[in-house]
Coordinates of C-alpha atoms and ligand atoms in Angstrom, one line a residue:
X249 CA 155.5 13.6 -218.9
X250 CA 153.4 15.2 -216.2
X251 CA 150.2 13.4 -214.9
X252 CA 147.0 14.8 -216.4
X253 CA 144.9 17.5 -214.7
X254 CA 142.6 16.5 -211.9
X255 CA 139.2 15.4 -213.1
X256 CA 135.9 16.6 -211.7
X257 CA 135.4 13.3 -209.9
X258 CA 138.9 13.5 -208.3
X259 CA 138.2 17.1 -207.3
X260 CA 134.9 16.1 -205.7
X261 CA 136.6 13.3 -203.8
X262 CA 139.4 15.6 -202.6
X263 CA 136.7 18.0 -201.2
X264 CA 134.8 15.2 -199.6
X265 CA 137.9 14.2 -197.7
X266 CA 137.7 17.6 -195.9
X267 CA 134.3 16.6 -194.4
X268 CA 134.5 13.2 -192.8
X269 CA 130.8 13.4 -192.0
X270 CA 129.6 14.3 -195.5
X271 CA 127.2 11.9 -197.1
X272 CA 128.6 12.4 -200.6
X273 CA 125.1 13.3 -201.9
X274 CA 126.1 16.8 -203.1
X275 CA 129.1 15.3 -204.7
X276 CA 127.0 12.7 -206.5
X277 CA 124.7 15.4 -207.8
X278 CA 127.5 17.2 -209.5
X279 CA 128.6 14.0 -211.1
X280 CA 125.1 13.3 -212.4
X281 CA 124.7 16.9 -213.7
X282 CA 128.2 16.5 -215.4
X283 CA 126.9 13.3 -217.0
X284 CA 123.8 15.0 -218.4
X285 CA 126.1 17.8 -219.7
X286 CA 128.3 15.4 -221.5
X287 CA 125.3 13.9 -223.2
X288 CA 124.0 17.3 -224.2
X289 CA 127.4 18.3 -225.5
X290 CA 127.5 15.1 -227.5
X291 CA 124.1 15.8 -229.3
X292 CA 125.0 19.4 -229.9
X293 CA 128.3 18.5 -231.4
X294 CA 126.7 16.0 -233.8
X295 CA 124.0 18.5 -235.0
X296 CA 124.4 17.5 -238.6
X297 CA 123.3 14.0 -237.7
X298 CA 120.8 14.8 -234.8
X299 CA 119.2 18.0 -236.2
X300 CA 118.9 19.0 -232.6
X301 CA 119.4 22.8 -233.2
X302 CA 116.3 23.2 -235.4
X303 CA 113.1 25.0 -234.3
X304 CA 109.5 24.1 -233.3
X305 CA 106.3 26.1 -232.9
X306 CA 105.8 24.8 -229.4
X307 CA 105.8 27.4 -226.5
X308 CA 106.8 26.8 -222.9
X309 CA 105.1 27.9 -219.8
X310 CA 106.6 31.4 -220.2
X311 CA 105.4 31.7 -223.8
X312 CA 108.8 31.2 -225.4
X313 CA 109.5 28.9 -228.3
X314 CA 110.8 25.5 -227.2
X315 CA 113.4 23.9 -229.4
X316 CA 114.3 20.2 -229.7
X317 CA 117.5 21.0 -227.8
X318 CA 115.5 22.5 -224.9
X319 CA 113.3 19.4 -224.8
X320 CA 116.2 17.0 -225.0
X321 CA 118.3 18.7 -222.4
X322 CA 115.3 19.0 -220.1
X323 CA 114.5 15.3 -220.4
X324 CA 118.2 14.4 -220.0
X325 CA 118.5 16.3 -216.7
X326 CA 115.2 15.1 -215.4
X327 CA 116.1 11.5 -216.1
X328 CA 119.6 11.6 -214.7
X329 CA 118.5 13.3 -211.5
X330 CA 115.5 11.0 -211.0
X331 CA 117.8 8.0 -211.3
X332 CA 120.3 9.5 -208.9
X333 CA 119.7 8.8 -205.2
X334 CA 120.6 12.3 -204.2
X335 CA 117.7 14.4 -205.5
X336 CA 114.2 14.6 -204.0
X337 CA 112.7 16.7 -206.9
X338 CA 113.4 19.3 -209.5
X339 CA 112.0 22.5 -210.9
X340 CA 112.8 23.3 -214.6
X341 CA 112.3 26.4 -216.7
X342 CA 110.7 24.1 -219.2
X343 CA 108.2 22.5 -216.8
X344 CA 105.1 24.3 -215.5
X345 CA 105.1 22.6 -212.1
X346 CA 107.8 21.2 -209.8
X347 CA 108.5 17.4 -210.2
X348 CA 108.5 15.4 -207.0
X349 CA 110.4 12.1 -207.3
X350 CA 108.1 10.4 -204.8
X351 CA 109.7 7.1 -204.0
X352 CA 111.6 5.7 -201.0
X353 CA 115.1 6.3 -202.3
X354 CA 114.5 9.9 -203.6
X355 CA 112.4 10.9 -200.6
X356 CA 115.4 10.1 -198.5
X357 CA 117.7 12.6 -200.2
X358 CA 118.5 16.0 -198.8
X359 CA 118.6 18.1 -202.0
X360 CA 116.4 19.6 -204.7
X361 CA 117.7 21.0 -208.0
X362 CA 116.5 23.9 -210.1
X363 CA 117.7 24.3 -213.7
X364 CA 117.5 26.1 -217.0
X365 CA 118.3 23.1 -219.3
X366 CA 119.4 25.3 -222.2
X367 CA 120.1 29.0 -221.8
X368 CA 120.3 31.1 -225.0
X369 CA 118.5 28.5 -227.1
X370 CA 117.3 31.1 -229.6
X371 CA 121.0 31.4 -230.6
X372 CA 121.4 27.7 -231.2
X373 CA 120.3 27.8 -234.9
X374 CA 123.3 30.0 -235.6
X375 CA 125.8 27.7 -233.9
X376 CA 126.3 30.2 -231.1
X377 CA 127.2 29.5 -227.5
X378 CA 124.5 28.1 -225.3
X379 CA 124.6 26.7 -221.7
X380 CA 122.9 24.9 -218.8
X381 CA 122.4 26.6 -215.4
X382 CA 121.6 24.9 -212.1
X383 CA 121.2 25.6 -208.4
X384 CA 121.1 23.1 -205.6
X385 CA 119.1 23.7 -202.3
X386 CA 119.0 21.6 -199.2
X387 CA 115.4 20.7 -198.5
X388 CA 113.6 22.5 -195.7
X389 CA 111.0 19.7 -195.4
X390 CA 111.8 16.4 -193.6
X391 CA 113.8 13.8 -195.5
X392 CA 111.9 10.5 -195.8
X393 CA 108.8 12.5 -197.0
X394 CA 108.1 13.7 -200.6
X395 CA 109.7 17.1 -201.2
X396 CA 107.3 20.1 -201.7
X397 CA 107.1 23.5 -203.2
X398 CA 108.5 24.9 -199.9
X399 CA 111.8 23.3 -200.7
X400 CA 112.0 25.3 -203.9
X401 CA 110.7 28.7 -202.8
X402 CA 113.9 29.5 -200.8
X403 CA 115.9 32.6 -201.3
X404 CA 119.2 32.3 -203.3
X405 CA 121.1 32.9 -200.1
X406 CA 120.2 29.3 -199.1
X407 CA 121.8 27.8 -202.2
X408 CA 124.3 25.0 -201.3
X409 CA 125.9 25.0 -204.7
X410 CA 125.3 26.5 -208.2
X411 CA 126.9 26.2 -211.5
X412 CA 126.7 26.3 -215.3
X413 CA 127.9 24.4 -218.3
X414 CA 129.0 26.4 -221.3
X415 CA 128.9 24.7 -224.7
X416 CA 131.2 27.0 -226.6
X417 CA 134.5 26.7 -228.4
X418 CA 135.2 24.3 -225.6
X419 CA 132.8 22.9 -223.1
X420 CA 133.2 23.9 -219.5
X421 CA 131.5 23.3 -216.2
X422 CA 131.9 26.0 -213.6
X423 CA 130.5 25.4 -210.2
X424 CA 130.5 27.2 -206.8
X425 CA 130.1 26.1 -203.3
X426 CA 130.7 28.5 -200.4
X427 CA 134.3 27.2 -200.5
X428 CA 135.0 28.7 -203.9
X429 CA 134.3 28.7 -207.7
X430 CA 136.2 26.3 -209.9
X431 CA 136.1 25.6 -213.7
X432 CA 136.5 22.3 -215.4
X433 CA 137.1 22.0 -219.2
X434 CA 135.8 18.9 -221.0
X435 CA 138.6 16.8 -222.4
X436 CA 136.8 15.0 -225.3
X437 CA 139.7 12.5 -225.5
X438 CA 138.9 11.0 -222.1
X439 CA 135.3 12.3 -221.8
X440 CA 136.0 13.9 -218.5
X441 CA 135.8 17.5 -217.1
X442 CA 139.3 18.4 -215.9
X443 CA 140.2 21.2 -213.5
X444 CA 141.4 24.1 -215.7
X445 CA 140.3 27.3 -213.8
X446 CA 140.9 26.7 -210.1
X447 CA 139.6 29.3 -207.6
X448 CA 138.0 31.8 -210.0
X449 CA 137.8 35.4 -208.8
X450 CA 135.8 38.0 -210.6
X451 CA 138.0 41.2 -211.0
X452 CA 136.7 44.2 -208.9
X453 CA 136.5 46.3 -212.0
X454 CA 136.2 45.7 -215.8
X455 CA 135.9 47.5 -219.0
X456 CA 133.1 45.6 -220.7
X457 CA 129.4 46.3 -220.4
X458 CA 126.9 43.8 -221.6
X459 CA 123.3 44.8 -222.3
X460 CA 120.7 44.6 -225.1
X461 CA 121.2 48.2 -226.0
X462 CA 118.2 48.1 -228.5
X463 CA 116.0 48.5 -225.5
X464 CA 117.8 51.5 -224.0
X465 CA 114.9 53.9 -224.6
X466 CA 112.7 51.6 -222.5
X467 CA 115.0 51.4 -219.5
X468 CA 114.5 53.6 -216.5
X469 CA 116.3 56.9 -216.8
X470 CA 118.9 56.1 -214.2
X471 CA 120.0 52.9 -215.9
X472 CA 120.3 54.9 -219.2
X473 CA 122.4 57.5 -217.4
X474 CA 124.7 54.8 -216.1
X475 CA 125.2 53.4 -219.6
X476 CA 125.6 56.9 -221.0
X477 CA 128.3 57.7 -218.4
X478 CA 130.5 54.9 -219.8
X479 CA 129.9 56.1 -223.3
X480 CA 130.8 59.7 -222.3
X481 CA 133.9 58.4 -220.6
X482 CA 134.9 57.0 -223.9
X483 CA 134.8 60.5 -225.4
X484 CA 137.6 61.5 -223.1
X485 CA 139.4 58.1 -223.1
X486 CA 138.5 56.4 -226.4
X487 CA 138.2 52.7 -226.2
X488 CA 138.3 52.5 -222.4
X489 CA 134.9 50.8 -222.2
X490 CA 133.6 48.4 -224.8
X491 CA 130.3 46.6 -225.2
X492 CA 129.8 42.9 -225.8
X493 CA 126.4 41.2 -225.9
X494 CA 126.0 37.6 -227.1
X495 CA 122.4 37.3 -226.0
X496 CA 123.2 34.0 -224.2
X497 CA 123.4 34.8 -220.5
X498 CA 125.8 31.9 -219.9
X499 CA 128.2 33.2 -222.5
X500 CA 127.9 36.9 -221.4
X501 CA 128.3 36.0 -217.7
X502 CA 131.2 33.5 -218.2
X503 CA 133.2 36.3 -219.9
X504 CA 132.1 38.8 -217.2
X505 CA 133.2 36.3 -214.4
X506 CA 136.6 35.8 -215.9
X507 CA 137.4 39.2 -217.3
X508 CA 135.3 41.6 -215.2
X509 CA 132.6 44.0 -216.4
X510 CA 128.9 44.4 -215.8
X511 CA 125.9 42.6 -217.3
X512 CA 122.5 44.4 -217.2
X513 CA 119.0 43.1 -217.9
X514 CA 116.8 45.9 -216.5
X515 CA 113.1 46.2 -216.3
X516 CA 111.5 47.7 -219.4
X517 CA 108.2 49.4 -220.0
X518 CA 106.7 46.2 -221.3
X519 CA 108.4 43.9 -218.7
X520 CA 108.4 45.5 -215.3
X521 CA 110.1 42.5 -213.8
X522 CA 112.7 42.2 -216.6
X523 CA 113.0 39.0 -218.6
X524 CA 115.4 36.7 -216.7
X525 CA 114.1 34.1 -214.3
X526 CA 115.0 34.4 -210.6
X527 CA 115.2 30.7 -209.8
X528 CA 116.8 29.2 -212.9
X529 CA 119.1 32.0 -214.1
X530 CA 119.6 34.9 -211.6
X531 CA 120.0 33.1 -208.3
X532 CA 122.6 30.5 -209.5
X533 CA 124.7 33.3 -211.2
X534 CA 124.3 35.7 -208.2
X535 CA 125.6 32.9 -205.9
X536 CA 128.6 32.1 -208.2
X537 CA 129.5 35.8 -208.6
X538 CA 129.2 36.5 -204.8
X539 CA 131.5 33.6 -204.0
X540 CA 133.9 34.8 -206.7
X541 CA 133.9 38.3 -205.1
X542 CA 131.4 39.9 -207.5
X543 CA 128.0 41.3 -206.9
X544 CA 124.3 40.9 -208.1
X545 CA 121.4 43.2 -207.4
X546 CA 117.9 43.8 -208.9
X547 CA 118.4 47.5 -208.6
X548 CA 117.4 47.9 -204.9
X549 CA 118.2 44.5 -203.3
X550 CA 120.8 41.8 -203.5
X551 CA 119.4 39.1 -205.8
X552 CA 120.2 36.4 -203.2
X553 CA 118.0 38.1 -200.6
X554 CA 114.7 38.0 -202.7
X555 CA 112.1 35.7 -201.1
X556 CA 110.5 34.0 -204.1
X557 CA 106.7 33.7 -204.5
X558 CA 106.7 31.5 -207.7
X559 CA 109.2 29.2 -209.3
X560 CA 108.9 31.0 -212.6
X561 CA 109.1 34.6 -211.4
X562 CA 111.4 37.1 -213.1
X563 CA 113.6 39.9 -211.9
X564 CA 115.7 42.7 -213.3
X565 CA 119.4 41.8 -212.9
X566 CA 122.6 43.8 -212.6
X567 CA 125.6 41.6 -212.1
X568 CA 129.4 41.6 -212.4
X569 CA 132.4 43.2 -210.9
X570 CA 131.8 44.5 -207.4
X571 CA 132.9 48.1 -208.0
X572 CA 130.8 48.5 -211.2
X573 CA 127.6 47.0 -209.7
X574 CA 128.1 49.3 -206.7
X575 CA 128.5 52.3 -208.9
X576 CA 125.4 51.3 -210.8
X577 CA 123.5 51.0 -207.5
X578 CA 124.4 54.7 -206.8
X579 CA 122.7 55.6 -210.1
X580 CA 119.7 53.4 -209.7
X581 CA 119.2 53.9 -206.0
X582 CA 115.6 53.0 -205.3
X583 CA 114.2 54.4 -208.4
X584 CA 114.3 51.5 -210.9
X585 CA 111.4 49.5 -209.6
X586 CA 109.5 52.6 -208.5
X587 CA 109.0 53.2 -212.2
X588 CA 111.5 55.9 -213.1
X589 CA 110.6 55.8 -216.8
X590 CA 111.6 57.7 -219.9
X591 CA 112.6 61.3 -219.3
Ligands
AHG642 P1 116.5 31.1 -222.5 O1 117.1 30.7 -223.8 O2 116.7 30.2 -221.4 O3 115.0 31.5 -222.7 O4 117.2 32.4 -222.0 C1 117.4 33.5 -222.9 C2 117.8 34.7 -222.1 C3 119.3 34.9 -221.8 O5 120.1 33.8 -222.1 C4 119.8 36.1 -222.5 O6 120.6 36.8 -221.7 C5 118.5 36.8 -222.8 O7 117.5 35.8 -222.9 C6 118.5 37.6 -224.0 O8 117.3 38.3 -224.2 P2 117.2 39.5 -225.3 O9 117.1 38.8 -226.6 O10 115.9 40.1 -224.9 O11 118.4 40.4 -225.2
MN643 MN1 117.9 31.1 -219.9
MN644 MN1 116.2 28.0 -221.3

């Protein structure tokens, strides 16, 4: 019988060996996030007993309904990262302000973490796929002092690592450093994430587009034209393109990363900055896709080049296979944000 697949811990150690001067802090962070993910997976999978997938009337700082699962996952990540010696502070989609772990040990660490504890939580009542998204930055303030908002308001280009956990038919952690993107599937028998998708590359083209089409009449005319161009192509070549939209970004982008395609969350008349959050959702995925050979833009700029002004800011997002996003950019040019509205 062959030995089992490499665990996330073994993989981290093998990467650490390549850098004799590495402190191991980044590696520790990935382990801690993996631990939180296993606990989150555990309560989701025991919903009958925990009732974690039910609803509340509480709203978060962005005005969205907060579910017990959002709260639990947020607390779990906060606690694990606070106990870790490798994190100086965090920003969470579910917290109004950044949280500075102001004590001697945490002040000495080099990294801050930003996360969306549960992405797609509105889908969770229906047993649909949800996820956790995270991004890790090296601090720009001095270690040994408490971290500050400056450490968080960095462009995505400065990310050191980013990843997501998808709680679906199986549970997977996918994470990227500049060295590559790798996927680890949770083996519940041993309670470990094991390397299942080494060196993930996003195909240059794909045949799936992913967008909330109910909003199409509120999109800018050029985005509409791009979507219609795929629909028209199908008149000549039936079935060439197909649409898939789960409504959980992690699920839609996991599929896009592995199979190729394009995901669009454009500005609409009501939401000029789109819906998705730059720091917790768009930057981590833009980083992952770029490392995997894909591309992410807001219509005029690379997502990773945006200098953030606020931790909760939103941005339109077009992300996926390089050739498809490039083609979309020819359609959108610079019109999208300039307010090219319904024709
Ligand atoms: P969250 O659950 O963290 O608030 O994120 C939900 C997001 C994202 O997962 C998804 O792509 C998008 O909302 C769906 O929005 P629409 O329902 O407007 O399509
Ligand atoms: Mn989300
Ligand atoms: Mn969320």
